[in-house]
PDB file of C-alpha atoms and ligand atoms in Angstrom:
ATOM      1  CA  UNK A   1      42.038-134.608 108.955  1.00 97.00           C
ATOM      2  CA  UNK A   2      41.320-133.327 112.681  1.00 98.00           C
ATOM      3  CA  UNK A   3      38.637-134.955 113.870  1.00 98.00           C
ATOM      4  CA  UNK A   4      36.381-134.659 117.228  1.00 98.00           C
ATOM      5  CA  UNK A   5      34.459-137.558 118.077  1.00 98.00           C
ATOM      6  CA  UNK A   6      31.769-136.591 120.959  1.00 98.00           C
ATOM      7  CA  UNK A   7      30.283-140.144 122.195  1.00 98.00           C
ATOM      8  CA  UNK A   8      26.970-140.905 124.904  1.00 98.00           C
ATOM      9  CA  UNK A   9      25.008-144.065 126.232  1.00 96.00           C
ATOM     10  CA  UNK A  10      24.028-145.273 123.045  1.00 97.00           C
ATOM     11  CA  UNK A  11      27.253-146.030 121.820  1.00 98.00           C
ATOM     12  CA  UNK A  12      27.331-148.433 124.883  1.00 97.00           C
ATOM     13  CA  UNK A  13      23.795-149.696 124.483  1.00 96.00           C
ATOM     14  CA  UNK A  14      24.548-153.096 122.381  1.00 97.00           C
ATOM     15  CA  UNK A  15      27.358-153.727 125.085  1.00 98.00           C
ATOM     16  CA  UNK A  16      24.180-154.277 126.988  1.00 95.00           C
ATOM     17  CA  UNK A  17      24.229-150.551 129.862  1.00 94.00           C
ATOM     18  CA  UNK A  18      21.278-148.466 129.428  1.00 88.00           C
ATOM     19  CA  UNK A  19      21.156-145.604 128.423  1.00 86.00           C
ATOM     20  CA  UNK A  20      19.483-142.615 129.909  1.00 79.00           C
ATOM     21  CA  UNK A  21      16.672-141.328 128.257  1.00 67.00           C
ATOM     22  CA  UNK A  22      15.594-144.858 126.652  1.00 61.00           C
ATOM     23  CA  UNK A  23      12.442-146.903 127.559  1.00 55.00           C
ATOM     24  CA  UNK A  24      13.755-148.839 130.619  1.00 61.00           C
ATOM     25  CA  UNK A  25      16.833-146.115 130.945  1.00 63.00           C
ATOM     26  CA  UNK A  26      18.519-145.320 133.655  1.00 63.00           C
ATOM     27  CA  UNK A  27      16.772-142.421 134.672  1.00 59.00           C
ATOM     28  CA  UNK A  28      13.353-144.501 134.796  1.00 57.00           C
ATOM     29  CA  UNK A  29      14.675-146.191 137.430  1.00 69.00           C
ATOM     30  CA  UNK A  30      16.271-142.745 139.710  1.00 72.00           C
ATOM     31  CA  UNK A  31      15.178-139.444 139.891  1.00 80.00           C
ATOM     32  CA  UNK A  32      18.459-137.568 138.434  1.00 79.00           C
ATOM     33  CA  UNK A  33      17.825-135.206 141.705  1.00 78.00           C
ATOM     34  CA  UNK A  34      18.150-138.177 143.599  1.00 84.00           C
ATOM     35  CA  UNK A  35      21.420-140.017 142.111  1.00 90.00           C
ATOM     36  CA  UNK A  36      23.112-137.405 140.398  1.00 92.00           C
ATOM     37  CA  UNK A  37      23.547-134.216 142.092  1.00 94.00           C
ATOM     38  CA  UNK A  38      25.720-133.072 145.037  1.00 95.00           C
ATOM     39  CA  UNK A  39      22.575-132.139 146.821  1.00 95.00           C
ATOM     40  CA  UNK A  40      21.070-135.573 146.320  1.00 94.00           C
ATOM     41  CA  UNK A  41      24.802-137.085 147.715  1.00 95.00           C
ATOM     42  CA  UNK A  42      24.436-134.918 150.730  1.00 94.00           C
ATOM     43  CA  UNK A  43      20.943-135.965 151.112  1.00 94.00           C
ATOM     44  CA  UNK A  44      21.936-139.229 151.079  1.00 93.00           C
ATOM     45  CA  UNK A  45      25.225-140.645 150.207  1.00 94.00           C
ATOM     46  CA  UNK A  46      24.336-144.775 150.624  1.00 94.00           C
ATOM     47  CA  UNK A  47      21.623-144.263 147.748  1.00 93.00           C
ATOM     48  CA  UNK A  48      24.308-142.346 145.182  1.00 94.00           C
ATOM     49  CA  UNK A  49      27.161-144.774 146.297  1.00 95.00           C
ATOM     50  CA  UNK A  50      24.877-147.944 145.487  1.00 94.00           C
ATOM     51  CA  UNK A  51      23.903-146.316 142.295  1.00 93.00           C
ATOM     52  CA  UNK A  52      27.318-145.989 140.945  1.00 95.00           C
ATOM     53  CA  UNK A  53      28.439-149.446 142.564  1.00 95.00           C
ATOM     54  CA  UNK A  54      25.380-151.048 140.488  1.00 93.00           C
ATOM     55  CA  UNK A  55      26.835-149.237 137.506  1.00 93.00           C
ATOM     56  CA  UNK A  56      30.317-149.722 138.168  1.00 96.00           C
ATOM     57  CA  UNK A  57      29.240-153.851 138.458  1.00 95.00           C
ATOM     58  CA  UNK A  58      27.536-153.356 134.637  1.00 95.00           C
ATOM     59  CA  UNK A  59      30.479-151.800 133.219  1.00 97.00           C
ATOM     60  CA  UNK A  60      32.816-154.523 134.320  1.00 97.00           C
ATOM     61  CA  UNK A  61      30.467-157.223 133.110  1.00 97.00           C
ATOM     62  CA  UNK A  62      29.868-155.616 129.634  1.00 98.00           C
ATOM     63  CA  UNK A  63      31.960-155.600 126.527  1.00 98.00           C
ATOM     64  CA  UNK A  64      33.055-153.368 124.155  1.00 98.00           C
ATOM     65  CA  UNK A  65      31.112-153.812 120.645  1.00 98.00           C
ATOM     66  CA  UNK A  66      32.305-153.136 116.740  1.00 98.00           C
ATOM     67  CA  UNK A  67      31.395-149.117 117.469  1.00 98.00           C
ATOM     68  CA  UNK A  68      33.976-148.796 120.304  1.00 98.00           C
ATOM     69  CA  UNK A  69      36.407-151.289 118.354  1.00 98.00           C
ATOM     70  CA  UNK A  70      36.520-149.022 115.063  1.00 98.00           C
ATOM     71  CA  UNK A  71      36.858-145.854 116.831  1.00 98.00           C
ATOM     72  CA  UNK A  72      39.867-147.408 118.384  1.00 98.00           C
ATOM     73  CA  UNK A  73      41.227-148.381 114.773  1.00 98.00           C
ATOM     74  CA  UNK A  74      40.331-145.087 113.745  1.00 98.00           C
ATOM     75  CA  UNK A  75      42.441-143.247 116.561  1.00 98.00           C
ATOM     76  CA  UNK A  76      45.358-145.075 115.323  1.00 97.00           C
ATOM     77  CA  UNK A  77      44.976-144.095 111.941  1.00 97.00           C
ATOM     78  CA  UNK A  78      48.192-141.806 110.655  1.00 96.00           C
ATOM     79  CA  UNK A  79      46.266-139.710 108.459  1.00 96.00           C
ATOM     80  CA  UNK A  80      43.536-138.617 110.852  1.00 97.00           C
ATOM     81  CA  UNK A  81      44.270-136.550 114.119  1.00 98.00           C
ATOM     82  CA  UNK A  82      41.380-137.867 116.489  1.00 98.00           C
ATOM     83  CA  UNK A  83      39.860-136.149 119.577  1.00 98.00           C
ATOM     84  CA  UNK A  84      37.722-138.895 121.376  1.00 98.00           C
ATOM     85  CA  UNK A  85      35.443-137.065 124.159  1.00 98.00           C
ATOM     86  CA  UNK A  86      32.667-139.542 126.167  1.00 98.00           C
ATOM     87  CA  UNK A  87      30.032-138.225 128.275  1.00 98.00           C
ATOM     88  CA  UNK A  88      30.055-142.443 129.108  1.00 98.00           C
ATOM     89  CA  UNK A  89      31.375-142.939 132.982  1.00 97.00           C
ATOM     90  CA  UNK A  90      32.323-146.868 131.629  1.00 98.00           C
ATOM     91  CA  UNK A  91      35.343-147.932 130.175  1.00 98.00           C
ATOM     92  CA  UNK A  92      34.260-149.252 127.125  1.00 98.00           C
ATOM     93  CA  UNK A  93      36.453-147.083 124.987  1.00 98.00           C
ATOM     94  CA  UNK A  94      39.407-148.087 126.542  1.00 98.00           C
ATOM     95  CA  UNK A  95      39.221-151.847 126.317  1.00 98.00           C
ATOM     96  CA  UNK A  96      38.455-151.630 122.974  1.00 98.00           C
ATOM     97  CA  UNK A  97      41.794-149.798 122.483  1.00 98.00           C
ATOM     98  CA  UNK A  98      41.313-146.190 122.245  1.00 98.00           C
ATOM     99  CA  UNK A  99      44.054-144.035 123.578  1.00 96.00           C
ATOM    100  CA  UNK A 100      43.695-140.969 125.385  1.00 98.00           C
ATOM    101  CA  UNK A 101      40.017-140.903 126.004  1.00 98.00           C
ATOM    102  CA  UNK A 102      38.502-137.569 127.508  1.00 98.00           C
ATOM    103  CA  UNK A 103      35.833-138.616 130.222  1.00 98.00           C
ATOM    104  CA  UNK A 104      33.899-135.045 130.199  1.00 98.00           C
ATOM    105  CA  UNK A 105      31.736-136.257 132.870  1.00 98.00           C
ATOM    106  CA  UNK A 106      34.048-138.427 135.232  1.00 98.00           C
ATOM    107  CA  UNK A 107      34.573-142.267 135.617  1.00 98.00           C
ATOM    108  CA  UNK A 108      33.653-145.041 137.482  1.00 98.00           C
ATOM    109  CA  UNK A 109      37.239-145.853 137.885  1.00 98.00           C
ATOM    110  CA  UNK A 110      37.547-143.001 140.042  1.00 98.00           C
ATOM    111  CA  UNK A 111      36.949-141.818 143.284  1.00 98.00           C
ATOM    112  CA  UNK A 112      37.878-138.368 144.430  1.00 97.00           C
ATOM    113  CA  UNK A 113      37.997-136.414 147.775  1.00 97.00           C
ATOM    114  CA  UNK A 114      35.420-133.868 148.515  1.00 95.00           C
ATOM    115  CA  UNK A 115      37.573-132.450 151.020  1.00 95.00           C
ATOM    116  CA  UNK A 116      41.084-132.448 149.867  1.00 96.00           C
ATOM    117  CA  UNK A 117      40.432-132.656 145.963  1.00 97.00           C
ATOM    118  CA  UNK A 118      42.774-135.610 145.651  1.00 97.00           C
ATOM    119  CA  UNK A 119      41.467-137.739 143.322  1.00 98.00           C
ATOM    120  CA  UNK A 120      42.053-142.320 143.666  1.00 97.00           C
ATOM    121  CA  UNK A 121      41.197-145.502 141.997  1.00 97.00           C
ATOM    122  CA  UNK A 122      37.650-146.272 143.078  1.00 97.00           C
ATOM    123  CA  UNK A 123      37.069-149.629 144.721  1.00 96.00           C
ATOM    124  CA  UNK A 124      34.634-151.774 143.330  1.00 96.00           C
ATOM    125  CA  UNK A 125      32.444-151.276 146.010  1.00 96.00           C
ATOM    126  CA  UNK A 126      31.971-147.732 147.341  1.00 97.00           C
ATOM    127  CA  UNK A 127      30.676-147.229 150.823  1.00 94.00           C
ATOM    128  CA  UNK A 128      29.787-143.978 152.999  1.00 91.00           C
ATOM    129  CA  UNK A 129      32.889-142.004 155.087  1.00 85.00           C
ATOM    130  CA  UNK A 130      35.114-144.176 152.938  1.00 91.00           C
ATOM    131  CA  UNK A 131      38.732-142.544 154.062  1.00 95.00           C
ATOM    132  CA  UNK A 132      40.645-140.045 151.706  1.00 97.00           C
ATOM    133  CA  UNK A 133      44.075-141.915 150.826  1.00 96.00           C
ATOM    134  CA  UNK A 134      45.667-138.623 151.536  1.00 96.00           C
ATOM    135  CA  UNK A 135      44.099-136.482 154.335  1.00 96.00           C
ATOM    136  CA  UNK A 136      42.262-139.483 155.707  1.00 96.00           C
ATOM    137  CA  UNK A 137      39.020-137.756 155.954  1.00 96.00           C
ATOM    138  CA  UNK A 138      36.025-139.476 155.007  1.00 94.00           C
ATOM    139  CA  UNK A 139      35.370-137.846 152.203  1.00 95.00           C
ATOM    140  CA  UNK A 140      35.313-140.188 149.144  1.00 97.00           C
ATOM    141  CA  UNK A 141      32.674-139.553 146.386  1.00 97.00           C
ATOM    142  CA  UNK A 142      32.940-140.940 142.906  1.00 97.00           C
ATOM    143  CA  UNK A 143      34.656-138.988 140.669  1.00 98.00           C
ATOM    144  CA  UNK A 144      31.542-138.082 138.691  1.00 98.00           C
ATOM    145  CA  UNK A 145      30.668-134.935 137.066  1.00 98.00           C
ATOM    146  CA  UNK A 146      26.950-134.332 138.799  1.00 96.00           C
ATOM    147  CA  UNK A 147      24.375-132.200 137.205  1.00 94.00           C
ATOM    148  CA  UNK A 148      25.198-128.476 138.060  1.00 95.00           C
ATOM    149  CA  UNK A 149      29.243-129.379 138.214  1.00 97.00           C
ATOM    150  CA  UNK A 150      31.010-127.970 135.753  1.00 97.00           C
ATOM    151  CA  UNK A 151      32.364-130.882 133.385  1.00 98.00           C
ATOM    152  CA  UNK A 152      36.219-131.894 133.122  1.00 98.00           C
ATOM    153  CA  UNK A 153      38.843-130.834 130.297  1.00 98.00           C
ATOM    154  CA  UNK A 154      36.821-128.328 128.783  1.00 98.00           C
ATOM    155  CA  UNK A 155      39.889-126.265 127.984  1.00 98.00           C
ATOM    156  CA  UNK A 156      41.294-129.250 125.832  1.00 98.00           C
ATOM    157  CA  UNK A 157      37.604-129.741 124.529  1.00 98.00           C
ATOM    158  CA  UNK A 158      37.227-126.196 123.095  1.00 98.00           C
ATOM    159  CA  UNK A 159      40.544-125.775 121.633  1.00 98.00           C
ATOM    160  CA  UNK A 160      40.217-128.793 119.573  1.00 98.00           C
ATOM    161  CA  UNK A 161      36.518-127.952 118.186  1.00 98.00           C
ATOM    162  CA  UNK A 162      37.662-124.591 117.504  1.00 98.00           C
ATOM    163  CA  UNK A 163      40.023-126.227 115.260  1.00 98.00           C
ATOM    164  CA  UNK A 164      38.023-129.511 113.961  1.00 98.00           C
ATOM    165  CA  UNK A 165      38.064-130.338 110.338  1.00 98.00           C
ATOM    166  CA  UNK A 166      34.872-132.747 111.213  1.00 98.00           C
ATOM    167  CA  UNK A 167      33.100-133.148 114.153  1.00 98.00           C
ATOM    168  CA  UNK A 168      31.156-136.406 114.907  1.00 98.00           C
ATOM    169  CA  UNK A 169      28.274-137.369 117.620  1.00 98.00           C
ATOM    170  CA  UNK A 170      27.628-140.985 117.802  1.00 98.00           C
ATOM    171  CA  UNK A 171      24.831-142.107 120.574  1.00 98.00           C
ATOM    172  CA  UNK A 172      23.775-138.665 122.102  1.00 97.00           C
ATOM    173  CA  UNK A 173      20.554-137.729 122.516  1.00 95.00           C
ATOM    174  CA  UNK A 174      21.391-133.803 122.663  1.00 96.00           C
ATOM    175  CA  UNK A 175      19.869-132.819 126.065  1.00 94.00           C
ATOM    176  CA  UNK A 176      22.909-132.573 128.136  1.00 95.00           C
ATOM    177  CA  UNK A 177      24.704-129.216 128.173  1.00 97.00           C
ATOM    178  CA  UNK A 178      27.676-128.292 127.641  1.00 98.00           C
ATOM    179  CA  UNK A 179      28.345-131.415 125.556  1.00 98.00           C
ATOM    180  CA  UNK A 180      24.955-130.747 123.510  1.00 98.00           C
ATOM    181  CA  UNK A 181      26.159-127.536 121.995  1.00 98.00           C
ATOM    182  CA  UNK A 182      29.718-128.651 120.871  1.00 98.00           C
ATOM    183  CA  UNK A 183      28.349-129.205 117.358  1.00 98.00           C
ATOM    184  CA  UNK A 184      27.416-125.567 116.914  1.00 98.00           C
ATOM    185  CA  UNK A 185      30.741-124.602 118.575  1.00 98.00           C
ATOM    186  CA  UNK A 186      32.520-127.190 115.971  1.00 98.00           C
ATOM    187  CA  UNK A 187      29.965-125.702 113.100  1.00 98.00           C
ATOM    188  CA  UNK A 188      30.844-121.831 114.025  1.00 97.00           C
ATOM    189  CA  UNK A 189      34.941-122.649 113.591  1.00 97.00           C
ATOM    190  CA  UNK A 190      34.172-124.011 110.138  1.00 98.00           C
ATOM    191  CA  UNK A 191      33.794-128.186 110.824  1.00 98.00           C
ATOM    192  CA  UNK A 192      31.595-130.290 108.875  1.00 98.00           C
ATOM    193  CA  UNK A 193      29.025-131.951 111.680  1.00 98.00           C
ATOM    194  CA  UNK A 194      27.862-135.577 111.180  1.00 98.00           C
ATOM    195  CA  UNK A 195      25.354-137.304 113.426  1.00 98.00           C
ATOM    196  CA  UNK A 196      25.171-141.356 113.681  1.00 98.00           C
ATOM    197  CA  UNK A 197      22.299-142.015 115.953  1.00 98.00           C
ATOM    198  CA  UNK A 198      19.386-144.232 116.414  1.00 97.00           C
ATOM    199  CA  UNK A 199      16.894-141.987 116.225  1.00 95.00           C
ATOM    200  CA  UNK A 200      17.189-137.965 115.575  1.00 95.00           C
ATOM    201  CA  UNK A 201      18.638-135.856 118.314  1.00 96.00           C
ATOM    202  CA  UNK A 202      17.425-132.398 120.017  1.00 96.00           C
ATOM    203  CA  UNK A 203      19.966-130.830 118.317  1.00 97.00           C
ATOM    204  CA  UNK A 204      19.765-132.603 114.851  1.00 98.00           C
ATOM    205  CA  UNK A 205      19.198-129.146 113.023  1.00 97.00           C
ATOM    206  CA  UNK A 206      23.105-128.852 114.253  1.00 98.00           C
ATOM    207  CA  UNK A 207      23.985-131.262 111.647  1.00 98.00           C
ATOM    208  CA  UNK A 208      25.271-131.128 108.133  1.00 98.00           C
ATOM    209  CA  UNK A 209      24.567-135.329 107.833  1.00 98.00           C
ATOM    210  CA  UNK A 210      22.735-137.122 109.636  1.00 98.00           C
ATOM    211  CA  UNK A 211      22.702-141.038 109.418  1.00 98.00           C
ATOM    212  CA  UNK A 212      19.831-143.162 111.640  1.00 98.00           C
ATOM    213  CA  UNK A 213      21.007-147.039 112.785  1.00 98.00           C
ATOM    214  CA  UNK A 214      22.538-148.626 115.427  1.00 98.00           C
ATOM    215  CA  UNK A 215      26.148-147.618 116.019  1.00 98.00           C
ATOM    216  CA  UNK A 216      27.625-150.946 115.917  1.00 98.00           C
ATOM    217  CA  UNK A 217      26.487-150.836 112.290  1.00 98.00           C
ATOM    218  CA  UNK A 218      26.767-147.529 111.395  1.00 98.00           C
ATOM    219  CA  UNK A 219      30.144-146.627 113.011  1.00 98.00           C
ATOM    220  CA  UNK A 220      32.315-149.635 111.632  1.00 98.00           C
ATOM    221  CA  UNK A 221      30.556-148.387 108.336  1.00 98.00           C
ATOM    222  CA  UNK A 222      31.385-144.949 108.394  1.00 98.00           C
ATOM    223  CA  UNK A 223      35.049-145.902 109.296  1.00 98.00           C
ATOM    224  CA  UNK A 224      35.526-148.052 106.673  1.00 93.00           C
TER     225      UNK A 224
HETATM  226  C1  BV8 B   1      19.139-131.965 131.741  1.00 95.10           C
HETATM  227  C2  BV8 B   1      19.764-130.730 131.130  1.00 95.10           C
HETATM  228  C3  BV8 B   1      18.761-129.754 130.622  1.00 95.10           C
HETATM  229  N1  BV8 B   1      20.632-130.090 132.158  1.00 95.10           N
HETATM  230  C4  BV8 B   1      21.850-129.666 131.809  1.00 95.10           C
HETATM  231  O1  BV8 B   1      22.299-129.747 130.679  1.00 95.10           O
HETATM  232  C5  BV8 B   1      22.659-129.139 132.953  1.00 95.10           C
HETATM  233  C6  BV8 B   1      22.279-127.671 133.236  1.00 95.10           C
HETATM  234  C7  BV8 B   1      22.580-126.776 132.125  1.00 95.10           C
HETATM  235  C8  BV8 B   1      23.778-126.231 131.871  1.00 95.10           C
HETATM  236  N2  BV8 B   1      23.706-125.457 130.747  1.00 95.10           N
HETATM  237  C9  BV8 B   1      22.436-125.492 130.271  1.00 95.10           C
HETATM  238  C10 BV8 B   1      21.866-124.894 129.146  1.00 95.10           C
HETATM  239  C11 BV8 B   1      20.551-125.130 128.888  1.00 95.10           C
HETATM  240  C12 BV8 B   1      19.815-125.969 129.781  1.00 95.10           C
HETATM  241  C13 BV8 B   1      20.402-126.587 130.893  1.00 95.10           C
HETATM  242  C14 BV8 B   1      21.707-126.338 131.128  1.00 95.10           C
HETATM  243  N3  BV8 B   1      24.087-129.297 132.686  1.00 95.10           N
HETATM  244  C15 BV8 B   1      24.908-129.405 133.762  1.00 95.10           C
HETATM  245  O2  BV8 B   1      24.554-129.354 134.924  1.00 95.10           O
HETATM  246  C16 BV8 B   1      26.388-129.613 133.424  1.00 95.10           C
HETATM  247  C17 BV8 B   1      26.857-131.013 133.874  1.00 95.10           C
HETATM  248  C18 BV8 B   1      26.131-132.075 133.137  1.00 95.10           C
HETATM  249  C19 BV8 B   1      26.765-133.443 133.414  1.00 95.10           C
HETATM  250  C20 BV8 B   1      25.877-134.297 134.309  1.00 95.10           C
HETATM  251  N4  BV8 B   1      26.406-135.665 134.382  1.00 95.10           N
HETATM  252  C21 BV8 B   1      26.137-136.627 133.530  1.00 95.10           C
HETATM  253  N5  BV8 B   1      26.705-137.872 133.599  1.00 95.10           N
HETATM  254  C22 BV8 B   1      27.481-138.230 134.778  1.00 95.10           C
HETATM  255  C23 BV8 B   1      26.566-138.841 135.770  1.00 95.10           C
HETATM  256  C24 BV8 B   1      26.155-140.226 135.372  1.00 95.10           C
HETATM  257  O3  BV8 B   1      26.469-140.693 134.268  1.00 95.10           O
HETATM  258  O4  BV8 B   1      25.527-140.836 136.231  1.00 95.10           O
HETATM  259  S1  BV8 B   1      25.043-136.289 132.204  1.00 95.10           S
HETATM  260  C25 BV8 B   1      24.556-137.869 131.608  1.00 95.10           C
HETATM  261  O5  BV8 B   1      23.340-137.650 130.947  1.00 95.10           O
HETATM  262  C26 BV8 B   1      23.595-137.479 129.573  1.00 95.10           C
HETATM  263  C27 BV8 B   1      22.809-138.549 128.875  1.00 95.10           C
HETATM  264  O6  BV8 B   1      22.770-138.218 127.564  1.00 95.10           O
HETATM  265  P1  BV8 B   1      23.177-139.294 126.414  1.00 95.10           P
HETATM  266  O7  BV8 B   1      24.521-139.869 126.696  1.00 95.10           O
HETATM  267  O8  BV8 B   1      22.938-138.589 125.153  1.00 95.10           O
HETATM  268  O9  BV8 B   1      22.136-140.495 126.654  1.00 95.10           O
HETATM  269  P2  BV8 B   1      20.563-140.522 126.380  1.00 95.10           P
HETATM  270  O10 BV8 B   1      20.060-141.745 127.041  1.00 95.10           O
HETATM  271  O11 BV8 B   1      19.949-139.209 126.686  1.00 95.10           O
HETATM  272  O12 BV8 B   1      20.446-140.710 124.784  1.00 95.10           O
HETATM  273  C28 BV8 B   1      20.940-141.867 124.162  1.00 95.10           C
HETATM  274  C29 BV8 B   1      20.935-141.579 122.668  1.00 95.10           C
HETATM  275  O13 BV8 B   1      21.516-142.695 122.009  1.00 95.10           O
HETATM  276  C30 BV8 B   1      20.644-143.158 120.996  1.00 95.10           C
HETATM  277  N6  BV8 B   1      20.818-144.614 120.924  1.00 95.10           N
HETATM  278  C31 BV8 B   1      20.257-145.565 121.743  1.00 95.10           C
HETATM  279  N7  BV8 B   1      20.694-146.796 121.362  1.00 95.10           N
HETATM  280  C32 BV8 B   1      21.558-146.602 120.307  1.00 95.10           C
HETATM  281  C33 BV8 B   1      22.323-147.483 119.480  1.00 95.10           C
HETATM  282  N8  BV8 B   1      22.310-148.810 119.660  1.00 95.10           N
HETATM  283  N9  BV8 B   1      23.100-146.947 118.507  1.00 95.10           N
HETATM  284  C34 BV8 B   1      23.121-145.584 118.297  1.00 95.10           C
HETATM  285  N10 BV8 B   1      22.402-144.690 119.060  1.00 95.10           N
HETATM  286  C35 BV8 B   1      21.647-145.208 120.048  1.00 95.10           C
HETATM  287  C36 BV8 B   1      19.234-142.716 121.392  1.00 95.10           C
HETATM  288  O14 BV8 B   1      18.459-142.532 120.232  1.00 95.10           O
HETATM  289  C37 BV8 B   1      19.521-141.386 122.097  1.00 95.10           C
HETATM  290  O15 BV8 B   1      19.549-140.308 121.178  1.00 95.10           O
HETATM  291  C38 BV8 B   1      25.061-137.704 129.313  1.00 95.10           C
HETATM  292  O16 BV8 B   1      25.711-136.467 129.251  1.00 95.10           O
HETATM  293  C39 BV8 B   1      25.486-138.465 130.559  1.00 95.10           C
HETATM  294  O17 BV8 B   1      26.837-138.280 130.861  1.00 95.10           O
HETATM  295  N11 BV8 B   1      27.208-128.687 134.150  1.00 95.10           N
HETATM  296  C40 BV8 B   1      27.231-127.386 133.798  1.00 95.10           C
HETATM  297  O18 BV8 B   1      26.555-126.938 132.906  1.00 95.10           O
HETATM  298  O19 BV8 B   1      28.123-126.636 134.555  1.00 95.10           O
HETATM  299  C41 BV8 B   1      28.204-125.219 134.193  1.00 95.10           C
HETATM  300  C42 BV8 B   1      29.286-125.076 133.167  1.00 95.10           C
HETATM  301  C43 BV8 B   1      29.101-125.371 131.831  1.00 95.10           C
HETATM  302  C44 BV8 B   1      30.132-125.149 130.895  1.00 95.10           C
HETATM  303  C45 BV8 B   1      31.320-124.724 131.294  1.00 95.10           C
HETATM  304  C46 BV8 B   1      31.496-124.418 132.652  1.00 95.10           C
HETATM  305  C47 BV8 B   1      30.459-124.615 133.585  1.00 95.10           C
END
């Protein structure tokens, strides 16, 4: 079966990095103007940099959980052709195995060159005017897609929705666009659409199943 898995924060929550939109998320702390926009970078690159070096410190300190560690087992599965695309920045995917991941909205692995485009491992620590690796200016922002960028791989993306037996969104709360309205992209070439979430999403009516429970429950579950 061809499947397309579309994953967000909560799939990461019980790995202990908070989501977005949650009580205590990650937004409640930043204004996404502030932290997550090129204008807020220019505004003020220290505040962005430290905001993805805090995150980039919780990544490396967390640990995948059973959702990220059956999707993996999943991926390898002979019988199932798997597309796994994460709105997630952390690596959580990876070290639980899964192999290629599609990071629609960037990494904090990576740093890339607003001047040159060339795009570099990203130190653990980012600071302001750090040097390009290739045209040595100091140009060096994470390589993050920022609200009003247009997101990575969406060629790849579409092509495999348009030609998904079964699409799957596990941990997305549905606000976020273009990621929000690959369901009714999946639904429109013919895919059955299955939601695993905590609670309902704001695009739930997208759904042809919806299950409610914590992914690390609910994902090993529906894998099984
Ligand atoms: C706020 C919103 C209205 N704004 C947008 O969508 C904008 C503008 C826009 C574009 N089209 C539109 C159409 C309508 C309205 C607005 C727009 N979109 C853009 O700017 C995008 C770029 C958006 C990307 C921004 N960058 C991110 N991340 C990187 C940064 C960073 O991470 O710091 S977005 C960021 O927020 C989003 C957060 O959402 P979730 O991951 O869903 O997390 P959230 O906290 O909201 O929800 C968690 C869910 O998990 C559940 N949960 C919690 N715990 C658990 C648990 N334990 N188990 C299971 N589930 C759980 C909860 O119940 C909840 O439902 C993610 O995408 C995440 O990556 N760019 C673009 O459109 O370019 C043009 C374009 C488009 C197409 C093709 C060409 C050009």
């Amino acid at each position: 079966m061809k499947i397309v898995i579309l994953t967000g924060a909560g799939i990461s929550a019980e790995s202990g990095i908070a989501t977005f939109r949650d009580s205590g998320g990650l937004w409640e702390g930043h204004s996404i103007e502030a932290v997550a926009t090129p204008a807020g970078y220019a505004a003020n690159p220290a505040r962005v940099l430290d905001f993805y070096n805090q995150r980039r410190a919780a990544a490396r300190a967390a640990r995948p959980n059973p959702a990220h560690l059956a999707l993996a087992a999943l991926q390898k599965a002979p019988q199932h052709q798997v597309t796994l695309v994460t709105q997630n920045v952390d690596d959580l995917h990876e070290r639980a195995g899964s192999d290629p991941v599609i990071h629609m909205h960037g990494a904090l692995s990576g740093a890339l060159c607003a001047a040159c485009g060339v795009r570099a491992p990203a130190p653990q620590v980012m600071q302001p005017h750090d040097p390009c690796p290739d045209c040595a200016r100091p140009a060096m922002r994470p390589d993050i897609v920022w609200f009003g960028e247009i997101p990575l791989h969406m060629d790849a993306i579409e092509a495999a929705l348009r030609s998904a037996d079964l699409f799957v969104a596990i941990g997305t709360s549905g606000n976020v666009y273009p990621a929000a309205g690959f369901a009714q992209m999946a639904r429109w070439s013919g895919a059955r659409t299955l939601e695993l979430n905590l609670a309902s999403s704001a695009n739930a009516d997208d759904f042809d199943e919806r299950r409610e429970g914590p992914a690390s429950v609910l994902v090993p579950q529906w894998v099984a």
